[in-house]
Coordinates of C-alpha atoms in Angstrom, one line a residue:
Chain A
M1 CA -4.9 -1.1 10.1
Q2 CA -5.9 -2.6 6.6
L3 CA -7.5 -0.6 3.5
E4 CA -9.7 -3.3 1.6
A5 CA -11.8 -3.5 -1.4
R6 CA -13.8 -6.6 -1.2
E7 CA -15.6 -7.8 -4.6
V8 CA -16.0 -4.2 -5.9
S9 CA -17.3 -3.9 -9.2
F10 CA -18.2 -0.1 -11.1
R11 CA -19.5 1.5 -13.8
Y12 CA -19.5 5.4 -14.5
G13 CA -23.8 5.9 -14.7
Y14 CA -26.1 2.9 -15.0
G15 CA -25.9 1.4 -18.4
G16 CA -22.5 2.4 -19.0
R17 CA -19.9 -0.9 -19.3
W18 CA -18.0 -2.0 -16.6
I19 CA -14.9 -0.5 -15.5
L20 CA -14.1 -2.9 -12.4
K21 CA -15.6 -6.1 -12.2
N22 CA -14.8 -8.0 -8.5
V23 CA -11.5 -6.7 -7.9
N24 CA -10.3 -7.9 -4.8
L25 CA -7.0 -6.2 -3.0
S26 CA -5.8 -5.2 0.6
V27 CA -3.4 -3.0 1.7
R28 CA -1.7 -2.9 5.1
Q29 CA -0.6 -0.2 6.8
G30 CA 3.4 0.7 6.3
E31 CA 3.0 -1.5 2.9
R32 CA 3.7 0.8 -0.6
V33 CA 2.0 -0.6 -3.3
G34 CA 2.2 -0.4 -6.7
L35 CA -0.9 0.2 -9.0
V36 CA 0.2 -0.9 -12.8
G37 CA -1.4 -1.3 -15.8
P38 CA -2.3 0.0 -19.6
S39 CA -3.8 3.4 -19.7
G40 CA -7.6 3.1 -19.8
Y41 CA -8.0 -0.1 -17.2
G42 CA -9.5 1.6 -14.1
K43 CA -6.6 2.7 -12.2
S44 CA -7.3 6.0 -11.3
T45 CA -11.6 4.7 -11.0
L46 CA -9.9 2.5 -8.4
A47 CA -8.1 4.8 -6.6
K48 CA -11.4 7.1 -6.5
L49 CA -13.1 4.2 -5.3
L50 CA -10.4 3.8 -2.2
S51 CA -10.3 7.3 -1.1
G52 CA -14.1 7.6 -1.3
Y53 CA -14.7 9.4 -4.3
E54 CA -17.0 7.3 -5.7
K55 CA -19.0 4.8 -4.3
P56 CA -18.8 1.3 -5.7
H57 CA -21.7 -0.2 -7.5
Q58 CA -20.9 -3.6 -6.1
G59 CA -18.8 -4.3 -3.1
Q60 CA -17.4 -2.8 -0.8
I61 CA -14.6 -0.6 0.4
L62 CA -13.1 -1.4 4.0
L63 CA -11.0 0.3 6.3
D64 CA -10.3 -1.9 9.1
G65 CA -13.5 -4.0 8.2
H66 CA -15.8 -1.0 8.0
P67 CA -16.7 1.3 5.2
L68 CA -15.1 5.0 5.3
P69 CA -16.3 7.2 7.6
R70 CA -18.8 9.5 5.5
K71 CA -18.4 12.7 7.6
G72 CA -15.1 14.7 8.6
V73 CA -11.9 14.1 7.0
C74 CA -11.4 11.1 5.6
P75 CA -8.4 9.1 6.6
V76 CA -7.4 7.9 3.1
Q77 CA -6.0 10.6 1.0
L78 CA -6.2 10.8 -2.5
I79 CA -3.5 13.0 -4.4
Y80 CA -4.9 13.3 -8.0
Q81 CA -3.2 13.2 -11.1
H82 CA -4.7 16.7 -12.6
P83 CA -3.8 19.5 -9.5
E84 CA -5.4 22.0 -11.3
K85 CA -8.9 20.2 -11.4
A86 CA -8.3 19.2 -7.5
I87 CA -8.2 22.6 -6.2
N88 CA -11.2 25.1 -5.6
P89 CA -10.2 27.7 -8.7
R90 CA -12.0 30.8 -6.5
W91 CA -9.8 29.8 -3.4
K92 CA -6.3 31.6 -2.7
M93 CA -3.7 28.7 -1.6
R94 CA -4.0 30.1 1.6
K95 CA -7.7 28.7 2.4
V96 CA -6.7 25.4 0.4
L97 CA -4.2 24.6 3.0
E98 CA -6.2 25.7 5.9
E99 CA -9.3 23.3 4.7
S100 CA -6.9 20.6 5.6
G101 CA -5.5 22.3 8.8
Q102 CA -2.0 21.4 7.1
N103 CA 0.1 24.0 8.6
S104 CA 3.1 22.1 9.6
E105 CA 5.8 24.2 8.6
K106 CA 8.5 21.5 8.2
I107 CA 6.1 20.1 5.4
L108 CA 5.4 23.1 3.6
K109 CA 9.4 23.9 3.5
A110 CA 10.3 20.6 2.5
L111 CA 7.8 20.9 -0.4
G112 CA 9.2 24.5 -1.5
I113 CA 6.1 26.2 -0.7
E114 CA 6.8 29.8 -1.2
P115 CA 4.7 31.7 1.5
D116 CA 4.1 34.6 -1.7
W117 CA 2.0 31.5 -3.0
L118 CA -0.4 31.7 -0.4
N119 CA -1.7 34.8 -1.3
R120 CA -2.4 33.6 -5.1
Y121 CA -5.3 31.9 -7.2
P122 CA -4.5 28.5 -8.4
R123 CA -4.7 29.9 -12.1
E124 CA -1.4 31.9 -10.8
L125 CA 0.8 29.1 -10.3
S126 CA 1.9 26.2 -12.5
G127 CA 1.1 22.5 -12.4
G128 CA 4.2 21.8 -10.5
E129 CA 3.6 24.0 -7.7
L130 CA 0.1 23.3 -7.2
Q131 CA 0.8 19.6 -6.4
R132 CA 2.7 20.4 -3.7
F133 CA -0.1 22.0 -2.6
C134 CA -2.0 18.7 -3.2
V135 CA 0.5 17.0 -1.0
A136 CA 1.1 19.5 1.7
R137 CA -2.5 18.9 2.4
S138 CA -2.7 15.5 1.8
L139 CA -0.7 14.8 4.4
F140 CA -2.6 16.3 7.8
A141 CA -2.5 14.3 11.2
G142 CA -5.5 12.2 10.4
T143 CA -4.2 10.9 7.3
Q144 CA -3.7 6.8 7.5
F145 CA -3.3 5.9 3.6
L146 CA -2.3 7.7 0.9
I147 CA -3.7 7.1 -2.7
A148 CA -0.9 8.8 -5.2
D149 CA -2.5 8.7 -8.6
E150 CA 0.7 10.2 -11.6
M151 CA 1.2 12.4 -8.4
S152 CA 4.5 13.5 -10.0
T153 CA 4.6 13.2 -13.8
M154 CA 4.2 16.8 -13.8
L155 CA 6.8 17.5 -11.7
D156 CA 10.3 17.8 -13.4
V157 CA 12.9 15.1 -12.1
I158 CA 14.4 16.6 -9.2
T159 CA 11.4 18.1 -8.0
Q160 CA 9.7 14.6 -8.5
A161 CA 12.9 13.0 -6.2
Q162 CA 13.0 16.0 -3.5
I163 CA 8.8 15.3 -3.0
W164 CA 9.1 11.5 -3.4
N165 CA 11.8 11.1 -0.8
L166 CA 9.6 13.3 1.3
M167 CA 6.7 11.5 1.2
L168 CA 9.1 7.8 1.8
E169 CA 10.0 10.0 5.1
E170 CA 6.3 10.6 6.0
V171 CA 5.1 7.2 5.5
E172 CA 7.8 5.8 6.7
Q173 CA 7.8 7.4 10.2
R174 CA 3.9 7.6 10.2
G175 CA 3.2 3.9 9.8
L176 CA 1.0 5.2 6.9
G177 CA -0.3 2.8 4.0
L178 CA 0.2 3.8 0.5
V179 CA -0.8 3.4 -3.0
V180 CA 1.2 4.1 -6.0
V181 CA -0.7 4.4 -9.3
T182 CA 2.6 5.4 -12.0
H183 CA 3.3 4.5 -15.8
N184 CA 7.0 4.7 -15.2
Q185 CA 8.2 1.2 -14.2
Y186 CA 11.9 3.0 -12.4
L187 CA 9.7 4.8 -10.3
A188 CA 7.6 2.0 -9.5
E189 CA 11.1 -0.1 -8.4
R190 CA 12.3 2.7 -6.2
V191 CA 9.6 3.6 -4.6
C192 CA 6.9 0.3 -3.9
T193 CA 7.4 -2.5 -2.2
R194 CA 5.0 -4.8 -3.7
M195 CA 3.1 -4.5 -7.4
I196 CA -0.3 -5.1 -8.0
H197 CA -1.1 -5.6 -11.9
L198 CA -5.0 -4.4 -12.6
E199 CA -5.2 -6.3 -15.6
Q200 CA -4.6 -9.5 -13.4
V201 CA -7.3 -8.7 -10.1
N202 CA -9.6 -7.0 -12.8
Q203 CA -12.2 -9.4 -13.9
I204 CA -13.4 -7.8 -16.4
E205 CA -14.3 -9.2 -20.2
L206 CA -11.3 -8.4 -22.6
S207 CA -13.8 -7.4 -25.2
L208 CA -15.1 -5.1 -23.1
Q209 CA -12.6 -4.0 -21.9
E210 CA -10.8 -3.2 -25.4
S211 CA -13.9 -1.6 -27.1
V212 CA -14.5 1.2 -24.2
E213 CA -12.4 2.9 -21.3
Y214 CA -14.6 5.0 -19.0
A215 CA -12.8 6.9 -16.8
S216 CA -11.4 10.2 -15.7
Chain B
M1 CA 14.4 46.6 -40.3
D2 CA 12.6 45.6 -43.0
T3 CA 10.4 42.5 -41.5
T4 CA 9.4 40.9 -44.6
A5 CA 12.3 40.2 -45.7
K6 CA 13.7 36.9 -45.1
K7 CA 16.6 35.9 -43.5
K8 CA 18.5 33.2 -45.8
G9 CA 19.9 30.4 -43.9
S10 CA 18.5 31.2 -40.7
P11 CA 16.5 28.4 -38.4
F12 CA 12.7 28.2 -39.1
L13 CA 12.2 29.6 -35.3
T14 CA 14.5 31.6 -34.0
V15 CA 13.8 32.9 -30.2
E16 CA 16.3 35.5 -29.4
D17 CA 16.8 37.4 -25.8
L18 CA 12.9 36.6 -25.0
S19 CA 12.4 38.3 -21.5
V20 CA 8.2 38.1 -19.9
S21 CA 7.5 39.9 -17.0
F22 CA 3.9 39.7 -15.2
E23 CA 2.5 43.2 -13.7
R24 CA 1.1 42.2 -10.5
Y25 CA -0.1 44.2 -7.9
D26 CA 1.1 43.7 -4.6
S27 CA -0.4 46.0 -2.3
K28 CA -3.3 48.8 -2.8
F29 CA -1.2 51.4 -5.0
G30 CA 1.9 48.9 -5.3
K31 CA 2.3 47.5 -8.4
K32 CA 5.7 44.8 -9.0
D33 CA 7.0 43.8 -12.1
L34 CA 7.6 39.8 -11.7
K35 CA 10.2 38.6 -14.0
V36 CA 9.6 35.0 -15.4
I37 CA 11.5 34.4 -18.4
S38 CA 14.7 36.6 -18.9
D39 CA 17.2 36.6 -21.7
L40 CA 16.0 33.2 -23.2
S41 CA 17.3 31.9 -26.7
I42 CA 16.4 28.8 -28.2
S43 CA 16.1 28.2 -32.4
V44 CA 14.6 25.1 -34.2
N45 CA 14.6 24.2 -37.5
R46 CA 12.8 22.2 -40.0
G47 CA 13.5 18.4 -39.8
E48 CA 14.2 18.6 -35.9
I49 CA 12.9 18.3 -32.2
L50 CA 13.8 20.3 -29.7
A51 CA 13.5 18.8 -26.6
I52 CA 12.7 21.5 -23.5
A53 CA 13.6 19.8 -20.1
G54 CA 13.7 21.7 -16.8
S55 CA 12.4 22.8 -13.6
S56 CA 8.9 22.9 -12.8
G57 CA 7.6 26.9 -13.5
S58 CA 11.2 27.4 -15.2
G59 CA 8.8 29.2 -17.5
K60 CA 8.3 26.3 -20.4
S61 CA 5.1 26.8 -20.9
L62 CA 5.5 30.6 -21.1
L63 CA 8.0 30.3 -23.3
A64 CA 5.0 28.3 -26.1
H65 CA 2.5 30.3 -24.9
A66 CA 4.9 33.8 -25.9
I67 CA 5.6 32.4 -29.0
L68 CA 1.8 31.7 -30.1
G69 CA 0.7 35.5 -29.0
L70 CA -1.3 33.5 -25.7
L71 CA 0.1 35.6 -22.5
P72 CA -2.5 37.2 -20.7
D73 CA -2.6 41.2 -21.3
N74 CA -0.7 42.0 -18.2
A75 CA 2.4 40.4 -19.9
A76 CA 5.2 42.4 -21.0
I77 CA 7.4 41.1 -23.5
R78 CA 11.3 41.6 -24.8
G79 CA 13.4 40.7 -27.0
S80 CA 12.7 38.9 -30.6
M81 CA 11.3 36.0 -32.3
W82 CA 11.5 34.8 -36.0
F83 CA 9.2 32.2 -37.6
D84 CA 10.4 31.3 -41.0
G85 CA 12.0 34.4 -41.5
R86 CA 9.3 37.0 -40.7
D87 CA 9.5 38.9 -37.7
L88 CA 6.8 36.9 -35.3
T89 CA 4.3 39.8 -34.4
P90 CA 1.0 39.8 -32.7
K91 CA -0.9 40.2 -35.9
L92 CA 1.3 37.2 -37.5
Q93 CA 0.7 35.4 -34.5
K94 CA -2.7 35.4 -34.7
M95 CA -2.5 34.5 -38.1
L96 CA -0.3 31.6 -37.7
R97 CA -1.6 29.7 -34.8
G98 CA -3.8 26.6 -35.2
R99 CA -2.9 27.0 -39.0
E100 CA 1.1 27.2 -39.3
I101 CA 2.0 26.3 -35.6
A102 CA 0.0 24.2 -33.6
L103 CA 0.0 23.6 -29.8
V104 CA -0.5 20.6 -27.7
P105 CA -2.0 22.2 -24.3
Q106 CA -0.3 20.7 -21.1
S107 CA -3.6 20.8 -19.2
V108 CA -6.4 18.3 -20.4
S109 CA -9.0 21.1 -19.1
Y110 CA -8.2 22.8 -22.6
L111 CA -10.7 20.0 -23.9
D112 CA -13.9 21.4 -24.7
P113 CA -16.3 19.5 -22.0
L114 CA -19.1 20.3 -24.1
M115 CA -18.2 19.0 -27.3
R116 CA -17.3 15.0 -28.5
V117 CA -13.5 14.6 -28.6
G118 CA -13.7 13.2 -32.1
A119 CA -15.6 16.4 -33.2
Q120 CA -12.5 18.5 -31.8
V121 CA -9.9 16.8 -33.3
R122 CA -11.5 17.4 -36.9
G123 CA -12.1 21.1 -36.1
T124 CA -13.6 23.1 -38.1
Q125 CA -12.9 20.8 -41.4
K126 CA -15.9 19.1 -42.6
G127 CA -16.2 15.4 -44.6
G128 CA -15.4 12.2 -45.0
K129 CA -11.4 12.6 -45.7
I130 CA -10.9 14.7 -42.6
R131 CA -13.0 11.8 -40.4
Q132 CA -11.0 9.1 -42.0
A133 CA -7.8 10.9 -41.2
Q134 CA -9.0 11.3 -37.7
R135 CA -10.1 7.5 -37.4
K136 CA -6.7 6.7 -38.3
I137 CA -5.0 8.8 -36.1
F138 CA -7.0 7.3 -33.4
R139 CA -6.4 3.7 -34.6
R140 CA -2.7 4.6 -34.3
Y141 CA -2.7 6.3 -30.8
E142 CA -4.8 3.3 -29.6
L143 CA -7.9 5.2 -29.0
D144 CA -11.4 2.6 -30.0
H145 CA -13.4 4.0 -32.7
T146 CA -16.4 4.3 -30.5
V147 CA -14.1 6.9 -28.6
E148 CA -14.6 10.0 -31.0
R149 CA -18.6 9.8 -29.6
L150 CA -17.2 10.3 -26.3
Y151 CA -17.2 13.8 -24.2
P152 CA -13.9 14.3 -22.4
F153 CA -14.9 13.8 -18.9
Q154 CA -15.5 10.0 -20.0
L155 CA -12.1 9.9 -20.8
S156 CA -9.0 8.6 -18.6
G157 CA -6.1 10.7 -18.1
G158 CA -3.8 9.2 -21.0
M159 CA -6.7 8.8 -23.3
A160 CA -7.3 12.6 -23.1
R161 CA -3.7 13.6 -23.7
R162 CA -4.1 10.7 -26.8
V163 CA -6.6 13.1 -28.0
L164 CA -5.1 16.5 -27.2
V165 CA -1.7 15.0 -29.6
S166 CA -4.4 14.1 -32.1
T167 CA -4.9 17.4 -32.8
A168 CA -1.6 18.7 -33.6
V169 CA -1.0 15.7 -35.5
I170 CA -4.1 16.4 -37.8
S171 CA -3.4 19.6 -38.5
E172 CA -1.0 20.6 -41.3
A173 CA 0.8 23.4 -39.3
D174 CA 4.6 23.7 -40.0
L175 CA 5.4 24.0 -36.5
I176 CA 4.2 21.7 -33.2
I177 CA 4.9 22.7 -29.9
A178 CA 3.7 20.1 -28.0
D179 CA 3.7 20.8 -23.8
E180 CA 4.1 17.9 -22.2
P181 CA 2.2 15.6 -24.1
T182 CA 2.8 12.2 -22.4
P183 CA 1.9 12.3 -18.7
G184 CA -0.8 9.3 -18.1
M185 CA 0.0 7.1 -20.7
N186 CA 2.2 4.1 -20.8
V187 CA 5.8 3.7 -21.7
E188 CA 5.0 2.3 -25.4
Q189 CA 1.9 4.6 -25.7
A190 CA 4.5 7.5 -25.1
M191 CA 6.7 6.1 -27.2
E192 CA 4.3 5.8 -30.1
A193 CA 3.3 9.4 -29.6
L194 CA 7.1 10.5 -29.6
H195 CA 7.4 8.5 -32.6
T196 CA 4.8 10.9 -34.2
F197 CA 6.0 13.5 -33.3
R198 CA 9.4 12.4 -35.0
E199 CA 7.6 11.2 -38.3
L200 CA 6.6 15.1 -38.1
A201 CA 9.7 16.6 -37.6
D202 CA 11.4 14.1 -40.3
S203 CA 8.8 15.2 -43.1
G204 CA 10.1 18.7 -42.2
K205 CA 8.2 20.3 -39.9
A206 CA 9.9 21.7 -36.8
V207 CA 8.6 20.1 -33.3
I208 CA 9.4 21.8 -29.9
L209 CA 8.4 19.1 -27.1
I210 CA 8.2 20.3 -23.7
T211 CA 8.4 17.4 -21.0
H212 CA 9.6 16.1 -17.7
D213 CA 9.5 12.8 -19.4
I214 CA 13.4 13.5 -20.4
D215 CA 14.4 9.6 -20.8
L216 CA 11.9 9.5 -23.3
A217 CA 12.8 12.3 -24.9
F218 CA 16.7 11.8 -25.3
S219 CA 16.1 9.1 -27.7
I220 CA 13.9 10.9 -30.1
A221 CA 15.0 14.5 -29.5
D222 CA 17.8 16.2 -31.7
K223 CA 19.1 18.9 -29.2
I224 CA 18.1 19.0 -25.6
A225 CA 17.7 22.8 -23.9
V226 CA 17.7 22.3 -20.0
F227 CA 15.8 25.5 -18.7
Y228 CA 16.0 27.2 -15.5
A229 CA 14.2 29.7 -13.4
G230 CA 13.2 31.1 -16.2
T231 CA 16.6 30.8 -19.0
T232 CA 18.4 28.3 -20.8
V233 CA 21.1 26.8 -19.2
E234 CA 22.0 24.5 -21.5
I235 CA 21.7 23.2 -24.9
A236 CA 23.4 20.5 -26.1
P237 CA 22.6 17.5 -28.2
S238 CA 20.6 14.9 -27.1
E239 CA 23.6 12.1 -27.6
D240 CA 24.8 14.0 -24.3
F241 CA 22.2 13.0 -22.0
I242 CA 22.4 9.4 -23.2
S243 CA 26.2 9.0 -22.1
G244 CA 25.9 10.3 -19.1
P245 CA 26.5 13.8 -16.5
E246 CA 30.6 13.7 -17.3
A247 CA 29.4 14.7 -21.3
L248 CA 26.8 17.3 -20.3
R249 CA 28.3 20.6 -18.9
H250 CA 25.7 22.7 -16.7
P251 CA 25.8 21.3 -13.2
Y252 CA 22.1 21.7 -13.1
S253 CA 22.0 19.6 -16.2
Q254 CA 24.3 17.0 -14.6
A255 CA 21.9 16.7 -11.5
L256 CA 18.7 16.5 -13.8
W257 CA 20.2 13.3 -14.8
K258 CA 21.1 11.9 -11.4
A259 CA 17.7 12.5 -10.2
L260 CA 16.3 10.5 -12.7
P261 CA 15.2 7.2 -10.5
Q262 CA 17.3 4.5 -13.0
N263 CA 20.1 6.7 -12.1
G264 CA 20.0 7.1 -8.5
F265 CA 17.1 9.3 -7.1
E266 CA 19.1 11.8 -6.0
P267 CA 17.8 15.0 -5.8
I268 CA 20.0 18.2 -5.1
S269 CA 18.9 20.3 -2.2
G270 CA 17.3 23.6 -2.4
F271 CA 14.9 25.0 -4.8
Q272 CA 14.8 27.2 -8.0
P273 CA 14.5 31.3 -6.8
Y274 CA 11.4 32.5 -7.0
A275 CA 11.0 35.0 -9.6
K276 CA 10.4 38.0 -7.2
N277 CA 13.9 37.3 -5.4
L278 CA 16.6 36.3 -8.1
P279 CA 19.8 35.7 -7.7
S280 CA 21.9 39.0 -9.1
G281 CA 24.6 36.5 -10.4
C282 CA 23.9 33.0 -12.1
L283 CA 20.9 31.7 -11.2
F284 CA 21.8 28.3 -10.2
A285 CA 24.3 29.5 -7.9
P286 CA 22.4 29.2 -4.6
R287 CA 22.6 25.2 -4.9
C288 CA 25.7 25.0 -7.1
T289 CA 28.6 23.0 -5.8
C290 CA 31.2 24.5 -7.6
K291 CA 30.1 28.4 -7.5
T292 CA 32.5 31.2 -6.8
P293 CA 32.6 34.2 -6.1
E294 CA 32.5 35.3 -9.3
C295 CA 29.1 33.2 -10.6
E296 CA 27.5 35.3 -7.4
Q297 CA 28.0 39.1 -9.2
Q298 CA 26.8 38.6 -12.6
L299 CA 24.6 36.2 -14.4
P300 CA 27.2 34.0 -17.1
P301 CA 26.8 34.4 -20.7
M302 CA 25.7 31.6 -23.0
R303 CA 29.0 30.1 -24.6
T304 CA 29.9 27.2 -26.8
V305 CA 31.3 24.4 -25.4
R306 CA 31.9 21.5 -26.6
N307 CA 29.5 21.7 -29.6
G308 CA 26.6 23.1 -27.3
Y309 CA 25.9 25.9 -25.6
V310 CA 26.2 26.7 -21.6
R311 CA 25.5 29.5 -19.3
C312 CA 28.2 28.5 -16.8
F313 CA 31.6 30.1 -16.1
H314 CA 33.3 26.9 -15.0
A315 CA 31.6 24.6 -17.9
T316 CA 34.7 22.4 -19.9

C-alpha cells in the first residue's frame, strides 16, 4: 500500500495564490513520516489534500495508484489540529463515535475516555478530551493511513506521550502508514522514521510564499 | 471587610482557595454538582510571568475564565480573588476585562469569522496610530502586511494564534492571561511570542501563561504552577524545572518532566480522576508510586518546601 501525491498544486478559490506547487511525495504502509516546515507553508493544506478533504487543482492524490474513494469511509484518516472544529457541535459524543463504528473498548479505555463523556456535547469537554475522541474514531477498522496534523499540541505532555505510545502500537500492529505534522522537533525525532521538509518539495516561488500564506 | 481599601505589599493578582462547580442535570429530576476546581491558590506580581502547566482538563482555562468572570451561569464560585488590592467582584470584572485584564483565548474560533483580522486586533480604537501599532506587531510576528485584510478562515493555525497574541499585546492591560498561545507556531515564532510576554512583564505588567509547551515556558517564566484535577499541586521557581526531576517536589511534576519527548517520552499510567468521582484523599494518590495510607484519607494542604509550595505529605 502506498499513499502518493503526484505533481499536486493547490490554491484556495480561483485567483488565489498558489499554496502548493508540483508537490511530489509518497508514503508506504508501515512508514512514519514527519512533515515539517515553517508555519504557513502548506503543511495542513497538504494534510487535507492527502485525506481527501480538499481536491488538488492539478495533480493527483493516489492510494495504491487509484484516487481516494468518493463514497464510504475514507481509508486515509485525518486527525485535525483543532478538535473543536472537527466534531459536529450538535451531536453528543456517543453519536460521534457511533458514526465511525468505533466501539473498541480497548481503545476507548487506553485513551482514557470516560463513559460519562459519551452523554455530553462537544462544548462540555476540553480540547484535550475532544482530541481523544478524534483519535479514537480515526482508528476504526478500515483505516490504512493516518494523517496527524498537530494532533497533540493541545494535550499535556503525559497524555501526549500516552496517546502517541498507543498510536505507535496500533500503527505497528496493523501496519498503518503515518504522516505526522508537528512543530515539535523532539517529538518528530521520537515518532518518525523519515522527515519531509515541505519547503524543499514545495516548488512555489518564495516571494509569493512570503507575501501570502492561506491555509487553515 | 472593606473592599475598597488596598492591601499594601500584596501581589497584583491573588486567587485564594478558589472552588468552581457546575450544576448539571444527570437525570430528569436529579441535580448534581460537578466540582471542577477545588481549593486553588495562585498569585502573580507585576513584572512576573507565572506559567501554569498541568493535565488537560485540570481547570487551567476555567481559572482564566473565573478571573475574567466569563464562566457560564450554572457555575458556582467560592473563594476570594484580589486584583491590585481590590476585591475582584463580578461588577469589577466586567469593568476590567478587555481594559486592565486581557485574555489571549485558547481556541482560534474566538476570532470573529466575519471581520478582517487587522480590524479585530485594532479593536474599537480608530486612527493612524493604532494602525501603525498593529502593523508593527504583525511585522514582529512575521505576519505580512496583506494579512490584516484577511478573514480568520484564510489563516493557518499558527498565523491565527499570532493574531490572537497581537490582540493582547496591543491592549494597555496590566494583567495578561494567555491561554495556550503557542500551538501551531514553529519554535522560533513561539519563542518570539513568549519573548514579547517577557518584555510585557519586564515593563511592569503581570502575565499568566497557560501552556503545554512547558519546555519553552521554563526558559521565560519566573514561577511555574502545576495543576492537577482542579487544584495546584506545586508552585516552583522555573529553575527547578530546568535542573530536572530531582529539584521538583511533587511526583506529578516529576512525571510531567519525564514525559517530555526529549526527556524519555515515558508517560505514567492511569488518568486524571474525573470530576464526578474525585478520590477523598490526595487527588494524585491513585497514580502515585510513593503513596501511603495517609494519602488516601485526606487532601494534603499546600506547604512550603525548599522555596516552593507543594501539596504532598512526602515531598522533601
